[in-house]
PDB file of C-alpha atoms in Angstrom:
ATOM      1  CA  MET Q   1     -25.677  66.312 -34.631  1.00  0.00           C
ATOM      2  CA  ALA Q   2     -23.107  68.977 -34.553  1.00  0.00           C
ATOM      3  CA  LEU Q   3     -25.241  71.586 -36.329  1.00  0.00           C
ATOM      4  CA  ARG Q   4     -28.011  70.934 -33.747  1.00  0.00           C
ATOM      5  CA  LEU Q   5     -25.625  71.491 -30.840  1.00  0.00           C
ATOM      6  CA  LEU Q   6     -24.421  74.757 -32.660  1.00  0.00           C
ATOM      7  CA  SER Q   7     -27.822  75.858 -32.961  1.00  0.00           C
ATOM      8  CA  ILE Q   8     -28.524  75.212 -29.313  1.00  0.00           C
ATOM      9  CA  MET Q   9     -25.348  77.075 -28.213  1.00  0.00           C
ATOM     10  CA  GLU Q  10     -26.158  80.083 -30.477  1.00  0.00           C
ATOM     11  CA  ALA Q  11     -29.834  80.183 -29.215  1.00  0.00           C
ATOM     12  CA  LEU Q  12     -28.682  80.082 -25.535  1.00  0.00           C
ATOM     13  CA  ALA Q  13     -25.890  82.782 -26.271  1.00  0.00           C
ATOM     14  CA  ALA Q  14     -28.693  85.099 -27.526  1.00  0.00           C
ATOM     15  CA  VAL Q  15     -30.889  84.462 -24.612  1.00  0.00           C
ATOM     16  CA  LEU Q  16     -27.994  85.087 -22.121  1.00  0.00           C
ATOM     17  CA  ALA Q  17     -27.080  88.201 -23.993  1.00  0.00           C
ATOM     18  CA  GLU Q  18     -30.545  89.551 -23.930  1.00  0.00           C
ATOM     19  CA  HIS Q  19     -31.426  88.941 -20.166  1.00  0.00           C
ATOM     20  CA  GLY Q  20     -28.028  89.092 -18.634  1.00  0.00           C
ATOM     21  CA  PRO Q  21     -28.689  86.608 -15.942  1.00  0.00           C
ATOM     22  CA  THR Q  22     -26.303  86.393 -12.837  1.00  0.00           C
ATOM     23  CA  GLU Q  23     -27.010  82.861 -11.746  1.00  0.00           C
ATOM     24  CA  SER Q  24     -27.809  79.637 -13.545  1.00  0.00           C
ATOM     25  CA  ALA Q  25     -28.987  76.160 -12.748  1.00  0.00           C
ATOM     26  CA  VAL Q  26     -29.498  72.909 -14.650  1.00  0.00           C
ATOM     27  CA  GLU Q  27     -30.931  69.551 -14.078  1.00  0.00           C
ATOM     28  CA  THR Q  28     -28.472  66.626 -13.625  1.00  0.00           C
ATOM     29  CA  LEU Q  29     -28.909  63.629 -15.813  1.00  0.00           C
ATOM     30  CA  TYR Q  30     -30.965  60.613 -15.113  1.00  0.00           C
ATOM     31  CA  PHE Q  31     -30.359  57.642 -17.084  1.00  0.00           C
ATOM     32  CA  GLY Q  32     -33.206  55.111 -16.840  1.00  0.00           C
ATOM     33  CA  LYS Q  33     -32.894  51.532 -18.447  1.00  0.00           C
ATOM     34  CA  ASN Q  34     -31.198  52.712 -21.756  1.00  0.00           C
ATOM     35  CA  ALA Q  35     -28.024  54.950 -21.181  1.00  0.00           C
ATOM     36  CA  SER Q  36     -27.680  55.365 -25.038  1.00  0.00           C
ATOM     37  CA  SER Q  37     -30.956  57.258 -25.393  1.00  0.00           C
ATOM     38  CA  GLY Q  38     -29.532  59.917 -22.839  1.00  0.00           C
ATOM     39  CA  MET Q  39     -26.252  60.431 -25.004  1.00  0.00           C
ATOM     40  CA  PRO Q  40     -27.858  63.301 -27.114  1.00  0.00           C
ATOM     41  CA  VAL Q  41     -29.309  64.876 -23.964  1.00  0.00           C
ATOM     42  CA  ALA Q  42     -25.953  64.635 -22.486  1.00  0.00           C
ATOM     43  CA  GLN Q  43     -24.277  66.238 -25.433  1.00  0.00           C
ATOM     44  CA  ALA Q  44     -26.876  69.202 -25.333  1.00  0.00           C
ATOM     45  CA  ARG Q  45     -26.164  69.522 -21.614  1.00  0.00           C
ATOM     46  CA  GLY Q  46     -22.405  69.828 -22.292  1.00  0.00           C
ATOM     47  CA  VAL Q  47     -23.146  72.715 -24.787  1.00  0.00           C
ATOM     48  CA  VAL Q  48     -25.451  74.487 -22.141  1.00  0.00           C
ATOM     49  CA  LEU Q  49     -22.802  74.108 -19.453  1.00  0.00           C
ATOM     50  CA  ALA Q  50     -20.046  75.355 -21.973  1.00  0.00           C
ATOM     51  CA  ALA Q  51     -22.179  78.389 -22.861  1.00  0.00           C
ATOM     52  CA  LEU Q  52     -22.928  79.259 -19.190  1.00  0.00           C
ATOM     53  CA  ALA Q  53     -19.308  78.979 -18.171  1.00  0.00           C
ATOM     54  CA  GLY Q  54     -18.410  81.136 -21.164  1.00  0.00           C
ATOM     55  CA  ARG Q  55     -20.521  83.926 -19.609  1.00  0.00           C
ATOM     56  CA  GLY Q  56     -18.713  83.368 -16.180  1.00  0.00           C
ATOM     57  CA  LEU Q  57     -21.927  82.131 -14.604  1.00  0.00           C
ATOM     58  CA  ALA Q  58     -21.991  79.965 -11.659  1.00  0.00           C
ATOM     59  CA  VAL Q  59     -24.001  76.578 -12.397  1.00  0.00           C
ATOM     60  CA  ALA Q  60     -26.314  75.048  -9.682  1.00  0.00           C
ATOM     61  CA  GLU Q  61     -26.889  71.402 -10.733  1.00  0.00           C
ATOM     62  CA  LEU Q  62     -30.047  70.014  -9.290  1.00  0.00           C
ATOM     63  CA  ALA Q  63     -31.123  66.289  -9.343  1.00  0.00           C
ATOM     64  CA  PRO Q  64     -34.441  65.386 -10.924  1.00  0.00           C
ATOM     65  CA  SER Q  65     -35.688  63.991  -7.648  1.00  0.00           C
ATOM     66  CA  SER Q  66     -34.476  67.115  -5.740  1.00  0.00           C
ATOM     67  CA  ILE Q  67     -36.530  69.362  -8.129  1.00  0.00           C
ATOM     68  CA  LYS Q  68     -39.596  67.217  -7.904  1.00  0.00           C
ATOM     69  CA  LYS Q  69     -39.526  67.278  -4.221  1.00  0.00           C
ATOM     70  CA  GLY Q  70     -38.743  71.150  -4.144  1.00  0.00           C
ATOM     71  CA  VAL Q  71     -41.730  71.753  -6.278  1.00  0.00           C
ATOM     72  CA  THR Q  72     -44.290  69.172  -5.291  1.00  0.00           C
ATOM     73  CA  GLY Q  73     -43.094  67.942  -1.952  1.00  0.00           C
ATOM     74  CA  VAL Q  74     -42.728  64.485  -3.276  1.00  0.00           C
ATOM     75  CA  ALA Q  75     -39.455  63.198  -4.698  1.00  0.00           C
ATOM     76  CA  ALA Q  76     -41.227  60.613  -6.877  1.00  0.00           C
ATOM     77  CA  ALA Q  77     -43.767  62.996  -8.299  1.00  0.00           C
ATOM     78  CA  GLY Q  78     -45.063  62.546 -11.901  1.00  0.00           C
ATOM     79  CA  LYS Q  79     -44.636  65.138 -14.646  1.00  0.00           C
ATOM     80  CA  ARG Q  80     -48.201  66.220 -14.315  1.00  0.00           C
ATOM     81  CA  GLN Q  81     -47.791  66.897 -10.619  1.00  0.00           C
ATOM     82  CA  VAL Q  82     -44.615  69.040 -11.528  1.00  0.00           C
ATOM     83  CA  GLN Q  83     -46.532  70.870 -14.288  1.00  0.00           C
ATOM     84  CA  GLU Q  84     -49.576  71.757 -11.992  1.00  0.00           C
ATOM     85  CA  MET Q  85     -47.318  72.703  -8.911  1.00  0.00           C
ATOM     86  CA  ALA Q  86     -45.276  75.074 -11.188  1.00  0.00           C
ATOM     87  CA  ARG Q  87     -48.552  76.572 -12.549  1.00  0.00           C
ATOM     88  CA  VAL Q  88     -49.801  77.160  -8.959  1.00  0.00           C
ATOM     89  CA  ILE Q  89     -46.379  78.402  -7.577  1.00  0.00           C
ATOM     90  CA  LEU Q  90     -46.035  80.893 -10.464  1.00  0.00           C
ATOM     91  CA  GLY Q  91     -49.584  81.919 -10.628  1.00  0.00           C
ATOM     92  CA  LEU Q  92     -50.042  80.805 -14.255  1.00  0.00           C
ATOM     93  CA  ALA Q  93     -53.663  80.597 -15.882  1.00  0.00           C
ATOM     94  CA  GLU Q  94     -52.582  77.220 -17.540  1.00  0.00           C
ATOM     95  CA  ILE Q  95     -49.800  74.497 -16.827  1.00  0.00           C
ATOM     96  CA  PRO Q  96     -46.512  75.147 -18.757  1.00  0.00           C
ATOM     97  CA  ARG Q  97     -46.354  73.507 -22.206  1.00  0.00           C
ATOM     98  CA  PRO Q  98     -44.303  71.885 -23.581  1.00  0.00           C
ATOM     99  CA  ASP Q  99     -43.378  69.216 -20.774  1.00  0.00           C
ATOM    100  CA  HIS Q 100     -39.718  70.521 -20.837  1.00  0.00           C
ATOM    101  CA  ALA Q 101     -40.948  74.205 -20.028  1.00  0.00           C
ATOM    102  CA  ALA Q 102     -42.365  72.906 -16.889  1.00  0.00           C
ATOM    103  CA  ASP Q 103     -39.083  71.093 -16.163  1.00  0.00           C
ATOM    104  CA  ALA Q 104     -37.123  74.144 -16.756  1.00  0.00           C
ATOM    105  CA  LEU Q 105     -39.525  76.248 -14.465  1.00  0.00           C
ATOM    106  CA  GLY Q 106     -39.106  73.562 -11.785  1.00  0.00           C
ATOM    107  CA  VAL Q 107     -35.319  74.076 -11.837  1.00  0.00           C
ATOM    108  CA  ALA Q 108     -35.726  77.910 -11.617  1.00  0.00           C
ATOM    109  CA  ILE Q 109     -38.073  77.506  -8.683  1.00  0.00           C
ATOM    110  CA  CYS Q 110     -35.687  75.292  -6.755  1.00  0.00           C
ATOM    111  CA  ALA Q 111     -32.554  77.227  -7.582  1.00  0.00           C
ATOM    112  CA  SER Q 112     -34.216  80.559  -6.611  1.00  0.00           C
ATOM    113  CA  ALA Q 113     -35.118  79.072  -3.378  1.00  0.00           C
ATOM    114  CA  LEU Q 114     -31.445  78.166  -2.701  1.00  0.00           C
ATOM    115  CA  ALA Q 115     -30.091  81.494  -3.982  1.00  0.00           C
ATOM    116  CA  PRO Q 116     -28.161  83.528  -1.496  1.00  0.00           C
ATOM    117  CA  PRO Q 117     -30.337  86.591  -0.125  1.00  0.00           C
ATOM    118  CA  GLU Q 118     -28.369  89.323  -2.003  1.00  0.00           C
ATOM    119  CA  LEU Q 119     -29.282  87.770  -5.280  1.00  0.00           C
ATOM    120  CA  LEU Q 120     -33.054  87.723  -4.607  1.00  0.00           C
ATOM    121  CA  PRO Q 121     -35.327  90.775  -5.309  1.00  0.00           C
ATOM    122  CA  PRO Q 122     -35.783  93.363  -2.639  1.00  0.00           C
ATOM    123  CA  ALA Q 123     -38.256  92.519  -0.061  1.00  0.00           C
ATOM    124  CA  LEU Q 124     -41.532  94.595   0.136  1.00  0.00           C
ATOM    125  CA  PRO Q 125     -41.675  96.989   3.004  1.00  0.00           C
ATOM    126  CA  PRO Q 126     -43.452  95.759   6.043  1.00  0.00           C
ATOM    127  CA  PRO Q 127     -47.181  96.779   6.094  1.00  0.00           C
ATOM    128  CA  GLY Q 128     -48.359  99.687   8.303  1.00  0.00           C
ATOM    129  CA  PRO Q 129     -49.852  98.941  11.485  1.00  0.00           C
ATOM    130  CA  LEU Q 130     -52.734  96.658  11.598  1.00  0.00           C
ATOM    131  CA  PRO Q 131     -56.055  98.072  12.396  1.00  0.00           C
ATOM    132  CA  ALA Q 132     -57.364  97.544  15.950  1.00  0.00           C
ATOM    133  CA  GLU Q 133     -59.851  94.695  16.173  1.00  0.00           C
ATOM    134  CA  PRO Q 134     -62.588  94.538  18.736  1.00  0.00           C
ATOM    135  CA  PRO Q 135     -62.085  91.869  21.390  1.00  0.00           C
ATOM    136  CA  PRO Q 136     -63.775  88.550  20.928  1.00  0.00           C
ATOM    137  CA  PRO Q 137     -67.349  88.240  22.558  1.00  0.00           C
ATOM    138  CA  GLY Q 138     -66.897  87.525  26.238  1.00  0.00           C
ATOM    139  CA  LEU Q 139     -63.583  88.986  26.550  1.00  0.00           C
ATOM    140  CA  SER Q 140     -64.464  92.665  26.229  1.00  0.00           C
ATOM    141  CA  GLY Q 141     -63.462  94.965  29.128  1.00  0.00           C
ATOM    142  CA  PRO Q 142     -60.118  96.279  30.495  1.00  0.00           C
ATOM    143  CA  ALA Q 143     -57.354  93.662  30.895  1.00  0.00           C
ATOM    144  CA  LEU Q 144     -56.020  93.243  34.447  1.00  0.00           C
ATOM    145  CA  PRO Q 145     -52.799  95.029  35.112  1.00  0.00           C
ATOM    146  CA  PRO Q 146     -49.861  92.761  36.333  1.00  0.00           C
ATOM    147  CA  ALA Q 147     -50.258  94.272  39.968  1.00  0.00           C
ATOM    148  CA  ALA Q 148     -53.689  92.913  40.015  1.00  0.00           C
ATOM    149  CA  LEU Q 149     -52.924  89.536  38.989  1.00  0.00           C
ATOM    150  CA  SER Q 150     -50.279  89.471  41.701  1.00  0.00           C
ATOM    151  CA  ALA Q 151     -52.832  90.477  44.230  1.00  0.00           C
ATOM    152  CA  ARG Q 152     -55.147  87.750  43.100  1.00  0.00           C
ATOM    153  CA  ALA Q 153     -52.599  85.109  43.511  1.00  0.00           C
ATOM    154  CA  ALA Q 154     -51.788  86.797  47.160  1.00  0.00           C
ATOM    155  CA  ALA Q 155     -55.497  86.517  47.991  1.00  0.00           C
ATOM    156  CA  GLY Q 156     -55.537  82.684  47.307  1.00  0.00           C
ATOM    157  CA  ALA Q 157     -56.971  82.790  43.949  1.00  0.00           C
ATOM    158  CA  PRO Q 158     -56.216  79.567  41.738  1.00  0.00           C
ATOM    159  CA  ARG Q 159     -53.131  79.782  39.918  1.00  0.00           C
ATOM    160  CA  SER Q 160     -54.347  77.967  36.861  1.00  0.00           C
ATOM    161  CA  ARG Q 161     -56.729  75.538  35.498  1.00  0.00           C
ATOM    162  CA  ARG Q 162     -54.094  73.134  34.142  1.00  0.00           C
ATOM    163  CA  PRO Q 163     -53.681  69.571  35.374  1.00  0.00           C
ATOM    164  CA  SER Q 164     -51.006  69.121  37.792  1.00  0.00           C
ATOM    165  CA  GLY Q 165     -47.579  68.294  36.320  1.00  0.00           C
ATOM    166  CA  GLY Q 166     -48.317  70.792  33.413  1.00  0.00           C
ATOM    167  CA  ARG Q 167     -45.952  73.713  32.455  1.00  0.00           C
ATOM    168  CA  ARG Q 168     -46.571  76.903  34.438  1.00  0.00           C
ATOM    169  CA  PHE Q 169     -46.419  80.296  33.005  1.00  0.00           C
ATOM    170  CA  SER Q 170     -46.198  83.272  35.337  1.00  0.00           C
ATOM    171  CA  PRO Q 171     -48.090  86.463  34.480  1.00  0.00           C
TER     172      PRO Q 171
END
């Protein structure tokens, strides 16, 4: 087991060195019926946390149900739902494989949604002005200026077609 943990640490250190992330996130552990089956996962998670801390990275820890809810909208979503929504959100042609890849992408999707704005990529510039659209049928012609609307009201034109008791909006 010790050699396996060492290989995880070395592989993660290589990825961190190559990509130079500024933030990190991991999934918290969930122990189902048999806590002893989670011990190897807990040990590997400890190695990951140590490697991230060794690089000076802050670590966001997200619960599995929070990740599922963030990706699918349902905290009790199944693995297939998470895979499919990760595919849709990221614009992938196929669902992420293996299953753990979809889990990791779910963590990344949720962590990026929680990231402070200064860590996100720059926003695209706003688009230019929208082209003028023709008015819908039946509404063509010039709009009445505000003075004309006031004159209509002074001449006794009905104020609105709303039922009584409704909210009034003045022109």
